Coordinates of C-alpha atoms and ligand atoms in Angstrom, one line a residue:
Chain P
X1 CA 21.4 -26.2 6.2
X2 CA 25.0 -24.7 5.9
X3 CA 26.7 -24.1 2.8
X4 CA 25.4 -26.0 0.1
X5 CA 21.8 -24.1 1.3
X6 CA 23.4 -20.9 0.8
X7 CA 24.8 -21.3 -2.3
X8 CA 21.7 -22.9 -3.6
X9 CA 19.4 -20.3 -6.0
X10 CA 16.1 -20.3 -5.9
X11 CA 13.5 -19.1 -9.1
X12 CA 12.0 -16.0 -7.4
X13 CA 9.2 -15.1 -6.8
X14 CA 8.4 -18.5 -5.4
X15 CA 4.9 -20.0 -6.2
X16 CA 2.2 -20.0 -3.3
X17 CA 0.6 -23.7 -3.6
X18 CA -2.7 -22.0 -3.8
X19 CA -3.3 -18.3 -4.1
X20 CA -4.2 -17.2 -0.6
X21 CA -1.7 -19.4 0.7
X22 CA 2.1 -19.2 1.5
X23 CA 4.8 -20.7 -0.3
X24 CA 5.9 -23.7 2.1
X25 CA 9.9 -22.2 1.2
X26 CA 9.7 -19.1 3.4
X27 CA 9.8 -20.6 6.4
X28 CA 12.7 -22.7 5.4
X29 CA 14.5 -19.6 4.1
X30 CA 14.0 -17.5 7.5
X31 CA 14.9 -20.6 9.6
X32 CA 18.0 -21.5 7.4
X33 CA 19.3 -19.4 4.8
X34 CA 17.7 -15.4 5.7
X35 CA 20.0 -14.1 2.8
X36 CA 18.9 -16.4 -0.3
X37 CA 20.3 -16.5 -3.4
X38 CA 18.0 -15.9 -6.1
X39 CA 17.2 -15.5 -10.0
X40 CA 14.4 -13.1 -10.9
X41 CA 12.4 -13.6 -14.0
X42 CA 14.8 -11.4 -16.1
X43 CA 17.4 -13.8 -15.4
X44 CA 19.5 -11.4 -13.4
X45 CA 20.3 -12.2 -9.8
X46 CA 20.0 -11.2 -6.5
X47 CA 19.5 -11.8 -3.0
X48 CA 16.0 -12.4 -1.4
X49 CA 15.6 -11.5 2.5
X50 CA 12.4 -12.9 4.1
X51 CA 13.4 -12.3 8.1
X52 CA 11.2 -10.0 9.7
X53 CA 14.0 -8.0 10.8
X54 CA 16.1 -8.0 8.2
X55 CA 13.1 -6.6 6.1
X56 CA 12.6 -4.3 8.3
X57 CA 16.5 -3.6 8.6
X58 CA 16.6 -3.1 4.8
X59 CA 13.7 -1.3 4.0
X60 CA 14.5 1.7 6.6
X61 CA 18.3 2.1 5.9
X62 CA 18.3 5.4 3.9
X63 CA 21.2 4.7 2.0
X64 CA 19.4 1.7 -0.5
X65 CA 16.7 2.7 -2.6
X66 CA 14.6 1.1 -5.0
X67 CA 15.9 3.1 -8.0
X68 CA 16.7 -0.1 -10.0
X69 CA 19.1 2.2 -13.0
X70 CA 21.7 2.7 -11.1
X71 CA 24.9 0.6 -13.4
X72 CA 24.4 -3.5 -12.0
X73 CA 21.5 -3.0 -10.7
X74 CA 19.0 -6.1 -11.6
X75 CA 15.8 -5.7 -13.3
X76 CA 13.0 -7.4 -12.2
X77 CA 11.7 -8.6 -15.4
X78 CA 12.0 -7.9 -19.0
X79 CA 8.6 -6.2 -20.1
X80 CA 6.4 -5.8 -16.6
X81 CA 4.5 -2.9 -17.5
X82 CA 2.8 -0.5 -14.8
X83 CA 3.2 -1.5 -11.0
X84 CA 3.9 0.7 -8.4
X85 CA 7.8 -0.9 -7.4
X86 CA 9.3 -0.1 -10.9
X87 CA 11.1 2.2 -12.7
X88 CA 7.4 3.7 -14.0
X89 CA 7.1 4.7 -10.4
X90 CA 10.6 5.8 -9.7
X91 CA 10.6 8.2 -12.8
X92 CA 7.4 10.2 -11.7
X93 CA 8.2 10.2 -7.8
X94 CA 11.5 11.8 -7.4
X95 CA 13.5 8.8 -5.1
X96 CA 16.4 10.3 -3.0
X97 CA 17.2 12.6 -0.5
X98 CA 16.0 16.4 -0.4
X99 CA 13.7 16.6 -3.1
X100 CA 12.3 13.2 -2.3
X101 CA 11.8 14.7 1.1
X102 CA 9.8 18.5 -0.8
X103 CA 7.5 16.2 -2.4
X104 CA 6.5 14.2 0.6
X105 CA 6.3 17.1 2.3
X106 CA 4.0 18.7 -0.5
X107 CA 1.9 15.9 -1.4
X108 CA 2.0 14.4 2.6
X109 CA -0.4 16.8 3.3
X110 CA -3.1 15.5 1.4
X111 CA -2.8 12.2 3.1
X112 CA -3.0 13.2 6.9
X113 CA -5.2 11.3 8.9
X114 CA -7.4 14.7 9.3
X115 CA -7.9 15.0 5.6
X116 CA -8.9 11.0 5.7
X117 CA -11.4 11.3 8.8
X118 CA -12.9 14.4 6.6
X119 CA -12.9 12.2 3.3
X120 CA -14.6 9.3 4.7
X121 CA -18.2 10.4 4.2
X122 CA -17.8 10.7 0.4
X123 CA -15.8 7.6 0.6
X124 CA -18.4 5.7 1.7
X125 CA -21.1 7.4 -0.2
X126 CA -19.2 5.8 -3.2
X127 CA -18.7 2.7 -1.7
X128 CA -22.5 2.2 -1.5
X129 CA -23.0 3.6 -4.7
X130 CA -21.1 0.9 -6.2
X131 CA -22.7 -2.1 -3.9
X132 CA -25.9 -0.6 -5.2
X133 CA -24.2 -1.2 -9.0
X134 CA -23.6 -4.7 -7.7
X135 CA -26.7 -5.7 -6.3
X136 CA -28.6 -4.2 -9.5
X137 CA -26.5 -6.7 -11.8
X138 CA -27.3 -9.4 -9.0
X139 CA -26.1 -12.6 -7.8
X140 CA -23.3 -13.8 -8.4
X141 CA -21.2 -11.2 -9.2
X142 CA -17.8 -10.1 -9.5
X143 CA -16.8 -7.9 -6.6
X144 CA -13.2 -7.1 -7.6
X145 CA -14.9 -5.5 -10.7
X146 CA -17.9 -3.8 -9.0
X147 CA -16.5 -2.8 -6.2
X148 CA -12.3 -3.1 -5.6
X149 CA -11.4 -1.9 -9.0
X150 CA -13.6 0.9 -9.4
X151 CA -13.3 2.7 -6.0
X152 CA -10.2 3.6 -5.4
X153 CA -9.8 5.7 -8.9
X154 CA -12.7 7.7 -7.8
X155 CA -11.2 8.6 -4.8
X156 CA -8.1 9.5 -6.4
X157 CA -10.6 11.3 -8.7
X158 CA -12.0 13.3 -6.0
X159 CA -8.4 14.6 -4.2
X160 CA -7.0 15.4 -8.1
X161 CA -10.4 17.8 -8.2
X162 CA -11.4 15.1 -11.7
X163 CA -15.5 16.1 -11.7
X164 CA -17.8 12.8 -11.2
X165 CA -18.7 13.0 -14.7
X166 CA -15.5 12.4 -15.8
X167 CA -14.6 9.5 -13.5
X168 CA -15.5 6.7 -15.6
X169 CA -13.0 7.9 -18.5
X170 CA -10.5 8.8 -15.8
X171 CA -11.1 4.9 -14.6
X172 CA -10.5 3.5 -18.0
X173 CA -7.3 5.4 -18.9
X174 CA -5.8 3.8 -15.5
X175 CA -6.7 0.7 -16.3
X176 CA -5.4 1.4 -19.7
X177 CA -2.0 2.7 -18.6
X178 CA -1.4 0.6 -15.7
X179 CA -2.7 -2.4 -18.0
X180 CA -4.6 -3.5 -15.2
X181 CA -7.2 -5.5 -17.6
X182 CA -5.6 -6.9 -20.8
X183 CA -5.0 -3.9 -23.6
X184 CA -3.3 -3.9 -26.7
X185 CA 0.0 -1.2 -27.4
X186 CA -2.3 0.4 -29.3
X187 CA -5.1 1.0 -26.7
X188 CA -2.2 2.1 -24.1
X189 CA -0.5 4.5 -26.1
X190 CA -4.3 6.0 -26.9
X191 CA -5.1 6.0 -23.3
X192 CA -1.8 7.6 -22.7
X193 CA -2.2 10.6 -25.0
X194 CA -5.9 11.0 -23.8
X195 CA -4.8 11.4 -20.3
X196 CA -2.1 13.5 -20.9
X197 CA -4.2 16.1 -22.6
X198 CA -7.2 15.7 -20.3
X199 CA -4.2 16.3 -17.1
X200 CA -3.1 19.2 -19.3
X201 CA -6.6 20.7 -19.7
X202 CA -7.3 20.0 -16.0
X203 CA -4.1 21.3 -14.4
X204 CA -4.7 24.7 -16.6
X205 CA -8.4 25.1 -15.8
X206 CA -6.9 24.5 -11.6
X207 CA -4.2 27.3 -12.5
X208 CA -6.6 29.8 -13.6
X209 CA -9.3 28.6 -10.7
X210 CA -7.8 27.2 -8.0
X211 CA -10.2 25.1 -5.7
X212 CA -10.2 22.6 -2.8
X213 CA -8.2 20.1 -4.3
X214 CA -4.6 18.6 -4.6
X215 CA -3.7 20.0 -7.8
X216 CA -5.1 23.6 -7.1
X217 CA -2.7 23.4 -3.4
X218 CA 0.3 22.3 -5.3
X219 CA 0.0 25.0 -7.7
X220 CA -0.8 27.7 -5.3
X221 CA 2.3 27.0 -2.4
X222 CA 4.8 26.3 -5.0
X223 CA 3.9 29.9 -6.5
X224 CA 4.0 31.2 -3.0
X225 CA 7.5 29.7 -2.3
X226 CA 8.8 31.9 -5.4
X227 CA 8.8 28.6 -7.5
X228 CA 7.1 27.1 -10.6
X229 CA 5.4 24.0 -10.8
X230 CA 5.3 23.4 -14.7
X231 CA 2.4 21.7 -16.3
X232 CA 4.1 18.5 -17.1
X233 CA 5.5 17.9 -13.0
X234 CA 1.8 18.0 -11.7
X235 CA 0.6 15.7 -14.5
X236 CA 3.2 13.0 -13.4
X237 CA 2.4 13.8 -9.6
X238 CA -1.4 12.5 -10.6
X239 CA 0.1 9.5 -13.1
X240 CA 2.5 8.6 -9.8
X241 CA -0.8 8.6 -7.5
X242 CA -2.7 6.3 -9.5
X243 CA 0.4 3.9 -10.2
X244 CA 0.6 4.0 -6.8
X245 CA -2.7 3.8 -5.2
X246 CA -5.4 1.9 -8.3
X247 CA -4.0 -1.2 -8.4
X248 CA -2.1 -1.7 -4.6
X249 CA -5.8 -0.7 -3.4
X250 CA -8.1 -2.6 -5.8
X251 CA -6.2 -5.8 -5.3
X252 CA -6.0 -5.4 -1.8
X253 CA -9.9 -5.0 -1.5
X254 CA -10.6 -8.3 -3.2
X255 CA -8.1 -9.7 -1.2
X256 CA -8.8 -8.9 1.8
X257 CA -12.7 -9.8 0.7
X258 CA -11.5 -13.5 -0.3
X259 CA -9.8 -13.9 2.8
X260 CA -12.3 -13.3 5.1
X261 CA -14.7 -15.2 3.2
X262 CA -12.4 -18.5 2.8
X263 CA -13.1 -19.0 6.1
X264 CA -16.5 -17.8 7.2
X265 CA -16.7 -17.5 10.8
X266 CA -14.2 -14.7 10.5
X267 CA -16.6 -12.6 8.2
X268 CA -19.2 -13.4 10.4
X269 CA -17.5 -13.0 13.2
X270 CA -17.4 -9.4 12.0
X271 CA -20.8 -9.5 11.1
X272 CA -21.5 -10.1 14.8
X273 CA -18.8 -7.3 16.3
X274 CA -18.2 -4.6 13.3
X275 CA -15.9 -3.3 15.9
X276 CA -13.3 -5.4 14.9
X277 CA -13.3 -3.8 11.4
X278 CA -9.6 -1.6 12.1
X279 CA -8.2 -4.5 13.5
X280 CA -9.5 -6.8 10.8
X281 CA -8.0 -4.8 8.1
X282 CA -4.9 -4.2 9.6
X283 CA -4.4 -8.5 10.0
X284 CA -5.7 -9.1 6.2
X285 CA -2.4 -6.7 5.1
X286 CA -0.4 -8.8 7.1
X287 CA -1.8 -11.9 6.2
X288 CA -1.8 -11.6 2.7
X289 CA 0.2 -14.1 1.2
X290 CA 0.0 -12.7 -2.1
X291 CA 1.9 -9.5 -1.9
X292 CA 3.9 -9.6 -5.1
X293 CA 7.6 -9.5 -5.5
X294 CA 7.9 -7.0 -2.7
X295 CA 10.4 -4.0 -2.9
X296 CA 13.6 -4.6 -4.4
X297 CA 16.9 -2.4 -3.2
X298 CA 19.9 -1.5 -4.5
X299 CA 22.7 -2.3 -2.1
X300 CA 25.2 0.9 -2.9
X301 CA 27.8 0.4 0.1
X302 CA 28.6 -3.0 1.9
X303 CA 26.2 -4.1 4.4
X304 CA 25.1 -6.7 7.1
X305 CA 21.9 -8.2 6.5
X306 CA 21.0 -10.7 8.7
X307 CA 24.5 -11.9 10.0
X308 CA 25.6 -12.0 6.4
X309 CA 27.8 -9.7 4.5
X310 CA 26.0 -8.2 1.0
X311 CA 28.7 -6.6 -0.7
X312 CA 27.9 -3.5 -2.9
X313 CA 26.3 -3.4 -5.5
X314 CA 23.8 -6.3 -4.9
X315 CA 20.2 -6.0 -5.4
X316 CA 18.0 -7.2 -2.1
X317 CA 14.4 -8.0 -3.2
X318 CA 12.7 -7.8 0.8
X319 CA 9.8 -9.9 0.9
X320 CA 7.0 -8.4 3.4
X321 CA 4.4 -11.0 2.8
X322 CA 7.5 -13.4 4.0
X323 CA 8.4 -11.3 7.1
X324 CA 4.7 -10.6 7.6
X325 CA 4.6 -14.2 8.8
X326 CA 7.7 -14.3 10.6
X327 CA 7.0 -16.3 14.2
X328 CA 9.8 -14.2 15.4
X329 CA 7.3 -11.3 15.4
X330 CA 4.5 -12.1 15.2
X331 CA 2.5 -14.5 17.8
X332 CA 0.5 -17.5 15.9
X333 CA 2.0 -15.9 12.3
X334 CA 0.1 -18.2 10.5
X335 CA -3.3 -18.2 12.1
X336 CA -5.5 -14.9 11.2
X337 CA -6.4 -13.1 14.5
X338 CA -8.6 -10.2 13.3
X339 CA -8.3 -8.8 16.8
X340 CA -4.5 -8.8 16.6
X341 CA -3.0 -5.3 18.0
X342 CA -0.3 -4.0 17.9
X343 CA 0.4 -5.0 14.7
X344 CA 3.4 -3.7 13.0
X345 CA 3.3 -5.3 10.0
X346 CA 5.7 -4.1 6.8
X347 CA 3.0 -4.1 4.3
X348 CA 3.1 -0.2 3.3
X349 CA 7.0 -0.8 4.2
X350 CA 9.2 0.7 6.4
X351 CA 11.1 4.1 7.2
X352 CA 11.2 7.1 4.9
X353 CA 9.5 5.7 1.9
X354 CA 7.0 3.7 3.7
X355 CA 3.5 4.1 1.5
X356 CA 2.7 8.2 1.7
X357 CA -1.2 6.8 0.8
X358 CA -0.9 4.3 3.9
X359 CA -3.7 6.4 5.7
X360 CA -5.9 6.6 2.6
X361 CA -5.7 2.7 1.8
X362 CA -6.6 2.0 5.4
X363 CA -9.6 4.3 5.1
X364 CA -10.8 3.0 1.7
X365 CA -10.4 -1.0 3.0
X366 CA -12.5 0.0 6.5
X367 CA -15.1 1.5 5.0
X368 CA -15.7 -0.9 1.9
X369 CA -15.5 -3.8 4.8
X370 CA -18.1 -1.3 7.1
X371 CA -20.7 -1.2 3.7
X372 CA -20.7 -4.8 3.0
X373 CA -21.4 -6.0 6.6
X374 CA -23.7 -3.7 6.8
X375 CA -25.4 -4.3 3.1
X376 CA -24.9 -7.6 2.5
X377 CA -23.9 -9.4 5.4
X378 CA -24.8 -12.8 3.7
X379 CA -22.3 -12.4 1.5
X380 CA -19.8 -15.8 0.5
X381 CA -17.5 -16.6 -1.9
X382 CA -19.1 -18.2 -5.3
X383 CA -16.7 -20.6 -6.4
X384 CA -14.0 -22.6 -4.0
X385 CA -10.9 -20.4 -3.0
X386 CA -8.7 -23.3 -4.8
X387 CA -10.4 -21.6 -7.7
X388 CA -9.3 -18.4 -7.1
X389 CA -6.3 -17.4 -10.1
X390 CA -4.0 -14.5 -9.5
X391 CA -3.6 -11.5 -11.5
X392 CA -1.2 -11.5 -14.2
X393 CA 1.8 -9.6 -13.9
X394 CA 4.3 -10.0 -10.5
X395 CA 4.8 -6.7 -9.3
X396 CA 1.6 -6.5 -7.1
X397 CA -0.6 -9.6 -6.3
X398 CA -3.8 -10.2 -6.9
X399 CA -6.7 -12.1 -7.4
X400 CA -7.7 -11.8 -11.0
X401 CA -11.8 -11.9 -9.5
X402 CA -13.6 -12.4 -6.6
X403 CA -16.7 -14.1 -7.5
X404 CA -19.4 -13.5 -4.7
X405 CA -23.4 -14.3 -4.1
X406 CA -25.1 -13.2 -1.1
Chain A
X1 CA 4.1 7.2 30.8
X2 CA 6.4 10.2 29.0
X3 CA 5.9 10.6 25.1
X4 CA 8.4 11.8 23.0
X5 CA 8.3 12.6 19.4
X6 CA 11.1 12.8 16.7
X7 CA 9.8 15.0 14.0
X8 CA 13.2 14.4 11.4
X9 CA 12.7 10.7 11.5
X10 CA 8.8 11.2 10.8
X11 CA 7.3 10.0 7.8
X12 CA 3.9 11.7 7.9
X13 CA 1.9 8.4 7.3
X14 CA -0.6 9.3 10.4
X15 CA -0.9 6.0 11.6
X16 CA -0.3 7.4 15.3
X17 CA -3.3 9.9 14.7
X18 CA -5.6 7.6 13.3
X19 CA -5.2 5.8 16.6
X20 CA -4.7 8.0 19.1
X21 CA -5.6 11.9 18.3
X22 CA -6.0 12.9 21.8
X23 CA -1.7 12.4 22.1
X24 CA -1.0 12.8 18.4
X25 CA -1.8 15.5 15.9
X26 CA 0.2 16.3 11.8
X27 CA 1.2 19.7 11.1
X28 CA -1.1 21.4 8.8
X29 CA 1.7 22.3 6.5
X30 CA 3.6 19.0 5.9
X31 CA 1.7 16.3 7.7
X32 CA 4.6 15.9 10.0
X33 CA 3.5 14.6 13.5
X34 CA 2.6 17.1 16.4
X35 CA 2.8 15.8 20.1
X36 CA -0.4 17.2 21.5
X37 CA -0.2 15.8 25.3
X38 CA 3.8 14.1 26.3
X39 CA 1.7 12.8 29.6
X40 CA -1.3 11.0 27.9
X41 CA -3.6 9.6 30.7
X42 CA -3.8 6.4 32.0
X43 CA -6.6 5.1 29.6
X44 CA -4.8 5.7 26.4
X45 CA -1.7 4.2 27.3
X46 CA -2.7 1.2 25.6
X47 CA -3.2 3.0 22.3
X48 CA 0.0 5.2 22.6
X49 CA 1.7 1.8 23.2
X50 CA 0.2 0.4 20.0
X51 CA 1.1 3.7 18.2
X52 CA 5.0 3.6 19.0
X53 CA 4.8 0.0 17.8
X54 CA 3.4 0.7 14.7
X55 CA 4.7 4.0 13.3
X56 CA 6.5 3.2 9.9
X57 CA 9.9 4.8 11.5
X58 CA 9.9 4.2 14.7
X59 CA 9.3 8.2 15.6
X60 CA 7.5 7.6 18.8
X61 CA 9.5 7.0 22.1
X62 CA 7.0 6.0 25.1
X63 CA 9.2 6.0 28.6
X64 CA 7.0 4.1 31.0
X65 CA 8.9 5.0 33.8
X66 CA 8.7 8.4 33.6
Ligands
HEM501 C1 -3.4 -1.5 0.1 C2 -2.9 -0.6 -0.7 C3 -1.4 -0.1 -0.8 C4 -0.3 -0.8 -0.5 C5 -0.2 -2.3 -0.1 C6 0.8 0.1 -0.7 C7 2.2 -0.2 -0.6 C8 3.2 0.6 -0.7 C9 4.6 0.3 -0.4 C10 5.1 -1.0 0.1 C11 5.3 1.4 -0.6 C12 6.8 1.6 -0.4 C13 7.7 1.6 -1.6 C14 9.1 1.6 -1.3 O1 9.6 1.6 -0.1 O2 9.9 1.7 -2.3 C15 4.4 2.4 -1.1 C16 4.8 3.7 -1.5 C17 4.0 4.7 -1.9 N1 2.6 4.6 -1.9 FE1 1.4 3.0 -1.4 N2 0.3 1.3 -1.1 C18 -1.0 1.2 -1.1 C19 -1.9 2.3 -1.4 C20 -1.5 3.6 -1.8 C21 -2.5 4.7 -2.1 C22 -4.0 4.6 -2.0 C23 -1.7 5.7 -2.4 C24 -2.1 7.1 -2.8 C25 -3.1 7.4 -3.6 C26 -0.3 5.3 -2.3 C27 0.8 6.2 -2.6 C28 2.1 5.8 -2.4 C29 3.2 6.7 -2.7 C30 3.1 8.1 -3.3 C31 4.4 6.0 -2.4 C32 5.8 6.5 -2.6 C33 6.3 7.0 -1.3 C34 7.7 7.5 -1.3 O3 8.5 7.0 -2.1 O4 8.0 8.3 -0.4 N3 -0.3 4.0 -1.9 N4 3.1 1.9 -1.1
SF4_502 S1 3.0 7.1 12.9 FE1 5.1 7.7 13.0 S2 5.7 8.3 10.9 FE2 3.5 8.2 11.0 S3 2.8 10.3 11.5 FE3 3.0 9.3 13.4 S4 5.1 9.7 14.1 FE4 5.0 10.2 11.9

């Protein structure tokens, strides 16, 4: 190892050698060089941190934050459109300090574990509504579009106050904005306006009549603090929650689905104990090889990472999926133990900006894991999982479908 | 087992609640976390183990001693 590793730069992100498998350089990189030099697809450098600890180190230091415009700060790539890392993200939720701290605080409350526990019913009365969708277009299918895609917009759907009827336009403009499935400038910038003026409409008609939703409880505790939430805030709150939580969610469901299917005994290992279901999910985020580029930093005041010093001004990209296998932490890191607990693993990162939705996503991946043992517990995967492609676009991984027969 | 909570470091994810509501509870108004018992029983010590492992911040303190 030594110098000449250190000094060596690596293409980044770095090529799994199938898709639900890990790239064979991360172990290499925590053993020997924990501080890598690297070149993003932009072209612009910086350095990649893969230790669990480091990661962890990183991602919880308050000073660094993943606003990427501050003056040197590398960009990722040159077009990547939508994503929930980027500067789309960073320009709808505010970043830094006390007003990053307000809008936790207002939005937080929506995401308690309460609010999830009360949320699951309808959450699974979806779920099965869209296995039902499924099993009506039969065998094979796709369950990423059946099923992952579709369900997590509806929730978001249902905490915004959106009506059911409205939930399949409110699903293609995400899709649309987020270009989740391949769309033309044309058809984004026309999904764009539509949503804006639907948000508008929405956010009006939740000013006049306030009801049990997200929108209506901003509106009416800003107002009681003596403060104005304009129009235009609250429709970037609901753009931030679906760049946030659509596609993290629906990849993560096919995911998860693909890994537990690769190897069957573990789905029906779960067929024959649905008990394991929390601790199942919890080890398919962590196992996840596929995470994306993971969450880059911006280094503002000299820093030790890792036993090296990272002067300022450097960006850090922290791998999780990397430090999510990390033997240091984790017992057997590469075997999937879907009894593992605890289980501390960084996927929703770590510290004041770890995921706000974390409670929500859990909820969404038990239950659509509870309603498929329970539907279709024959379920397999239809093609080979060397078959399985990845999504386009390196922000957030994913497989581009998960073809299924049961 | 003592059980301590540090409400500034808190992120309101509710990961501790969603495994252990008998010791942990999230402010209505913020979703900040709310110690409901500091001397959990025997049987949940486990969980409340498993709950200062995994909170995103590292908010929960567990003294075993105590
Ligand atoms: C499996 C699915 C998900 C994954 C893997 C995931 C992952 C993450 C990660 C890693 C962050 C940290 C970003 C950073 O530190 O810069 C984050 C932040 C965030 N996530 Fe998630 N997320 C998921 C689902 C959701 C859902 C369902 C929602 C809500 C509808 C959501 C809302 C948010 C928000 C609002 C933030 C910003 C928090 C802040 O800056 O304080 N996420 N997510
Ligand atoms: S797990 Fe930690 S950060 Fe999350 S609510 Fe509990 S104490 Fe707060």
């Amino acid at each position: 190892m030594g110098a000449d590793q250190t000094e060596r730069v690596l293409d980044y992100p770095i090529p799994g050698p199938e898709v639900l498998e890990p790239p064979r350089e991360w172990e290499e990189l925590r053993r020997g060089c924990p501080v890598a030099h690297v070149r993003l697809p932009s072209g612009d450098p910086a350095r990649l941190v893969t230790r669990y600890e480091d990661v962890k180190q990183v991602l919880s230091d308050p000073r660094f934050t993943r606003q990427l415009n501050a003056e040197g700060a590398a960009r990722i790539s040159e077009s990547e459109t939508g994503g929930v890392f980027n500067s789309d993200m960073a320009a709808r939720v505010p970043d830094t300090g006390e007003e990053h701290r307000q809008w936790r605080r207002l939005v937080g409350k929506w995401f308690t574990a309460k609010r999830m526990t009360a949320l699951r019913p309808r959450i699974e009365a979806m779920a099965d509504q869209l296995v039902d969708g499924m099993v009506e277009h039969g065998t094979p299918a796709d369950l990423k579009a059946h099923l992952g895609f579709p369900l997590p917009v509806w929730v978001i759907c249902d905490m915004l106050g959106v009506p059911d009827a409205d939930r399949d336009r409110f699903s293609h403009w995400s899709d649309a904005l987020l270009n989740l499935t391949r769309y033309t400038p044309e058809e984004m910038e026309r999904a764009q306006t539509e949503f804006d003026a639907y948000m508008t409409g929405h956010v009006e008609a939740k000013r006049a009549e306030p009801q049990d939703d997200l929108i209506s409880s901003l509106i009416t505790e800003v107002a009681e603090a003596g403060a104005d939430l304009p129009g235009p805030a609250l429709v970037a709150t609901s753009m931030g929650l679906l760049v946030a939580g659509h596609e993290t969610t629906a990849n993560m469901i096919g995911k998860m689905v693909a890994m537990l299917l690769d190897d069957r005994s573990r789905w029906e290992s779960l067929v024959a104990d649905p008990s394991l279901v929390r601790t199942a999910v919890e080890e398919s985020l962590r196992y996840d090889a596929n995470g994306g580029v993971g969450l880059p930093r911006y280094i503002t005041e000299e820093t030790e990472i890792g036993g090296t010093t990272v002067p300022a001004g450097t960006t850090v990209m922290c791998s999780m999926s990397a430090a999510n296998r990390d033997g240091s932490a984790f017992e057997d890191a590469d075997g999937m133990d879907l009894g593992r607990s605890p289980n501390p693993h960084l996927t929703f990162g770590s510290g004041a900006h770890a995921c706000l939705g974390q409670a929500l996503a859990r909820t969404e991946l038990q239950v659509v894991l509870e309603v498929l043992l329970r539907r279709l517990p024959t379920l397999e995967l239809a093609v080979p999982a060397a078959e399985l492609r990845p999504v386009d676009g390196l922000i957030v991984g994913g497989l581009s479908e998960v073809p299924v027969r049961w | 087992m003592r059980v301590t909570v540090d409400e500034d470091r808190c992120c309101g994810a509710g990961q501790c609640v969603l495994l252990a509501p008998e010791v942990f509870d999230q402010r209505e108004d913020d979703g900040v976390v709310a110690l409901l018992d500091g001397k959990p029983p025997e049987s949940l010590h486990a969980t409340v183990r498993e709950a200062a492992e995994v909170c995103p911040t590292g908010a929960i303190r567990v003294d075993e001693e105590a």
